[in-house]
CSV table of C-alpha atoms in Angstrom, one decimal:
chain,number,residue,atom,x,y,z
A,629,MET,CA,-8.2,-6.6,-25.4
A,630,ILE,CA,-7.1,-7.2,-29.5
A,631,SER,CA,-3.4,-6.3,-30.2
A,632,SER,CA,-2.6,-3.7,-32.6
A,633,SER,CA,0.5,-6.0,-33.4
A,634,GLU,CA,-1.3,-8.8,-35.1
A,635,ALA,CA,1.6,-11.3,-34.6
A,636,HIS,CA,1.1,-10.7,-30.6
A,637,ASN,CA,-2.7,-11.3,-31.0
A,638,LEU,CA,-1.9,-14.5,-33.1
A,639,VAL,CA,0.1,-15.7,-29.9
A,640,ASN,CA,-1.3,-15.0,-27.4
A,641,PHE,CA,-5.4,-14.9,-28.5
A,642,ARG,CA,-4.4,-16.9,-31.2
A,643,MET,CA,-6.6,-14.7,-33.5
A,644,LYS,CA,-5.6,-13.1,-36.2
A,645,HIS,CA,-7.6,-9.0,-36.1
A,646,ASP,CA,-10.2,-9.8,-38.5
A,647,GLU,CA,-11.6,-12.9,-36.7
A,648,ALA,CA,-10.8,-10.9,-33.2
A,649,LYS,CA,-12.9,-8.5,-34.4
A,650,ARG,CA,-15.5,-10.0,-35.3
A,651,GLU,CA,-15.7,-12.2,-31.8
A,652,HIS,CA,-15.1,-8.5,-30.1
A,653,ALA,CA,-18.3,-7.2,-32.2
A,654,ALA,CA,-20.5,-9.6,-31.4
A,655,ILE,CA,-19.6,-9.7,-27.7
A,656,MET,CA,-20.0,-6.0,-27.5
A,657,ALA,CA,-23.3,-6.6,-29.2
A,658,ARG,CA,-24.8,-8.3,-26.8
A,659,ALA,CA,-23.5,-6.4,-24.2
A,660,ARG,CA,-25.4,-3.3,-25.6
A,661,ALA,CA,-28.2,-5.4,-25.7
A,662,LEU,CA,-27.9,-6.1,-21.9
A,663,GLY,CA,-27.5,-2.6,-21.0
A,664,ILE,CA,-23.8,-2.9,-19.9
A,665,LYS,CA,-21.5,-0.6,-20.9
A,666,THR,CA,-18.0,-1.8,-22.7
A,667,ILE,CA,-14.6,-1.2,-22.3
A,668,GLY,CA,-12.2,-1.8,-25.2
A,669,CYS,CA,-8.8,-2.6,-24.9
A,670,ALA,CA,-6.1,-2.1,-27.6
A,671,GLY,CA,-3.2,-4.1,-26.7
A,672,THR,CA,1.1,-3.4,-27.3
A,673,VAL,CA,0.1,0.1,-28.3
A,674,TYR,CA,3.0,1.1,-27.7
A,675,GLY,CA,6.0,-1.8,-29.0
A,676,CYS,CA,5.7,-5.8,-29.4
A,677,PRO,CA,8.2,-7.9,-28.5
A,678,ILE,CA,7.5,-9.7,-31.6
A,679,ASP,CA,6.9,-7.0,-34.1
A,680,GLY,CA,9.0,-4.7,-32.9
A,681,ASP,CA,7.2,-0.8,-33.1
A,682,VAL,CA,3.9,-1.4,-33.9
A,683,PRO,CA,2.9,1.5,-36.4
A,684,MET,CA,0.3,4.1,-35.5
A,685,ALA,CA,-1.8,3.1,-38.0
A,686,LYS,CA,-2.5,0.2,-36.5
A,687,VAL,CA,-3.1,1.5,-33.0
A,688,LEU,CA,-6.1,3.6,-34.5
A,689,ASP,CA,-7.3,1.0,-36.6
A,690,ILE,CA,-7.6,-1.5,-33.0
A,691,VAL,CA,-8.7,2.0,-31.3
A,692,GLY,CA,-11.5,3.1,-33.9
A,693,PHE,CA,-12.9,-0.4,-34.0
A,694,TYR,CA,-13.9,-0.2,-30.2
A,695,VAL,CA,-14.9,3.4,-30.8
A,696,GLY,CA,-17.5,2.4,-33.4
A,697,GLU,CA,-18.9,-1.1,-31.6
A,698,GLY,CA,-19.9,1.7,-29.3
A,699,ALA,CA,-17.0,1.4,-26.4
A,700,GLU,CA,-16.9,4.7,-24.3
A,701,THR,CA,-13.4,3.8,-22.4
A,702,ILE,CA,-11.0,2.5,-24.1
A,703,MET,CA,-8.1,1.0,-22.5
A,704,LEU,CA,-4.5,1.5,-24.3
A,705,GLY,CA,-2.4,-1.3,-23.2
A,706,ASP,CA,1.4,-0.9,-22.7
A,707,THR,CA,1.3,-4.9,-23.2
A,708,THR,CA,4.9,-6.1,-22.5
A,709,GLY,CA,6.6,-2.4,-21.3
A,710,ALA,CA,8.0,-0.6,-24.4
A,711,ALA,CA,6.8,2.5,-23.9
A,712,ASN,CA,8.6,6.1,-22.4
A,713,PRO,CA,6.8,8.7,-21.5
A,714,MET,CA,7.8,10.8,-25.2
A,715,VAL,CA,5.7,7.9,-27.2
A,716,VAL,CA,3.3,7.8,-24.1
A,717,ARG,CA,2.5,11.6,-25.0
A,718,GLU,CA,2.3,11.5,-28.4
A,719,ARG,CA,0.1,8.0,-29.3
A,720,ILE,CA,-2.6,9.4,-26.3
A,721,GLY,CA,-2.2,13.1,-27.6
A,722,GLU,CA,-3.0,11.5,-31.1
A,723,MET,CA,-5.7,9.6,-30.6
A,724,MET,CA,-7.7,12.2,-27.6
A,725,ALA,CA,-7.4,14.7,-31.1
A,726,ARG,CA,-9.2,12.0,-32.6
A,727,TRP,CA,-11.8,10.8,-30.5
A,728,PRO,CA,-12.4,13.4,-27.3
A,729,LYS,CA,-15.7,11.8,-26.4
A,730,ALA,CA,-13.6,9.0,-25.5
A,731,LYS,CA,-12.2,8.0,-21.8
A,732,PHE,CA,-9.2,7.2,-21.9
A,733,ILE,CA,-7.4,4.8,-19.2
A,734,ALA,CA,-3.8,3.9,-19.7
A,735,HIS,CA,-2.2,0.4,-18.5
A,736,PHE,CA,1.7,0.0,-18.2
A,737,HIS,CA,4.4,-2.5,-17.6
A,738,ASP,CA,7.2,-1.5,-15.3
A,739,THR,CA,9.5,-3.9,-17.9
A,740,ARG,CA,12.4,-1.1,-18.4
A,741,GLY,CA,11.3,0.7,-15.2
A,742,MET,CA,9.5,3.2,-17.3
A,743,GLY,CA,6.2,2.7,-15.5
A,744,MET,CA,5.4,5.4,-12.9
A,745,ALA,CA,7.5,8.0,-15.7
A,746,ASN,CA,4.6,6.6,-18.1
A,747,VAL,CA,2.4,7.5,-15.4
A,748,VAL,CA,3.2,11.2,-15.1
A,749,ALA,CA,3.4,11.3,-19.0
A,750,GLY,CA,-0.5,10.1,-18.9
A,751,LEU,CA,-1.6,12.4,-16.2
A,752,GLU,CA,0.1,15.8,-18.4
A,753,MET,CA,-2.1,14.0,-21.1
A,754,GLY,CA,-5.3,14.6,-18.6
A,755,ILE,CA,-5.2,10.3,-18.2
A,756,SER,CA,-6.7,9.5,-14.7
A,757,THR,CA,-7.5,6.0,-14.5
A,758,TYR,CA,-4.5,4.2,-14.8
A,759,ASP,CA,-4.7,0.0,-14.7
A,760,ALA,CA,-2.1,-1.4,-11.9
A,761,SER,CA,-1.7,-5.2,-9.6
A,762,LEU,CA,-0.7,-5.2,-6.4
A,763,GLY,CA,3.0,-5.7,-5.8
A,764,GLY,CA,3.1,-5.9,-9.7
A,765,LEU,CA,1.3,-9.4,-10.8
A,766,GLY,CA,0.6,-9.9,-14.1
A,767,GLY,CA,3.0,-9.9,-17.3
A,768,CYS,CA,2.8,-10.9,-20.8
A,769,PRO,CA,4.4,-14.8,-21.4
A,770,TYR,CA,5.2,-13.3,-25.1
A,771,ALA,CA,7.7,-10.7,-23.9
A,772,PRO,CA,11.1,-12.0,-22.6
A,773,GLY,CA,12.1,-10.8,-19.4
A,774,ALA,CA,9.0,-8.3,-19.3
A,775,SER,CA,8.3,-7.9,-15.8
A,776,GLY,CA,4.8,-7.4,-14.4
A,777,ASN,CA,2.0,-4.0,-14.3
A,778,ILE,CA,3.1,-1.2,-12.5
A,779,VAL,CA,2.8,-1.7,-8.9
A,780,THR,CA,-1.0,-0.6,-7.2
A,781,GLU,CA,1.0,0.3,-4.1
A,782,ASP,CA,4.0,2.5,-5.8
A,783,LEU,CA,1.7,4.4,-8.0
A,784,VAL,CA,-1.2,5.1,-5.2
A,785,PHE,CA,2.2,6.7,-2.9
A,786,MET,CA,3.4,8.7,-6.0
A,787,LEU,CA,-0.1,10.2,-6.6
A,788,ASP,CA,0.0,10.8,-3.0
A,789,ALA,CA,3.2,12.8,-2.6
A,790,MET,CA,2.2,14.4,-6.4
A,791,GLY,CA,-1.0,15.8,-4.2
A,792,LEU,CA,-3.2,13.7,-5.8
A,793,ARG,CA,-5.7,12.4,-3.7
A,794,THR,CA,-6.8,8.1,-5.1
A,795,GLY,CA,-8.8,7.7,-2.1
A,796,ILE,CA,-7.0,4.8,-0.6
A,797,ASP,CA,-6.1,4.1,2.2
A,798,LEU,CA,-2.0,3.3,1.5
A,799,GLU,CA,-1.3,1.7,4.8
A,800,LYS,CA,-4.3,-0.5,4.7
A,801,LEU,CA,-3.5,-1.7,0.4
A,802,LEU,CA,0.4,-2.4,2.5
A,803,LYS,CA,-1.6,-4.6,4.9
A,804,VAL,CA,-3.2,-6.3,1.9
A,805,ARG,CA,-0.5,-6.7,0.2
A,806,SER,CA,1.4,-8.5,3.2
A,807,ILE,CA,-1.3,-11.5,3.3
A,808,VAL,CA,-1.1,-11.9,-0.9
A,809,ALA,CA,2.8,-11.9,-0.5
A,810,GLU,CA,2.1,-15.1,2.7
A,811,ALA,CA,-0.5,-16.5,0.3
């Protein structure tokens, strides 16, 4: 991942954008040589706790870098839970228009209770793959008060309730959650 916010990238990875791009380009070149497909991940796509609003130009720069390096799939990270459905539609719409052949994945946090609403906005835009975590584990140490990722169990429940089949057995998933919680 490269955060669209350079300030976030500096605290999270200790790299400026140019250095992160060099590192990622080398990793992606090695993966291509081995026949391994890569996923490019742009972080802080919807905002940053350090920089605040992240200009769309910075997001497009990072996503464009990954597309240029051959990533067929791009994960759009709401790294700190700053997204809302309106900005999700705007930003995803612009990226899909620029790179119609790219497959986009969405990664949302639920910091402000917007995670599931953001998924619905993403679904409306044609995003079919979401990054989530069991029990909502995760978070960002550089976002005070930020909660974890969207909860896989809640996501599966919501999608099933909407008539979208995930292929995930919710009862079994909840049993796994119990095991994780006990551990």
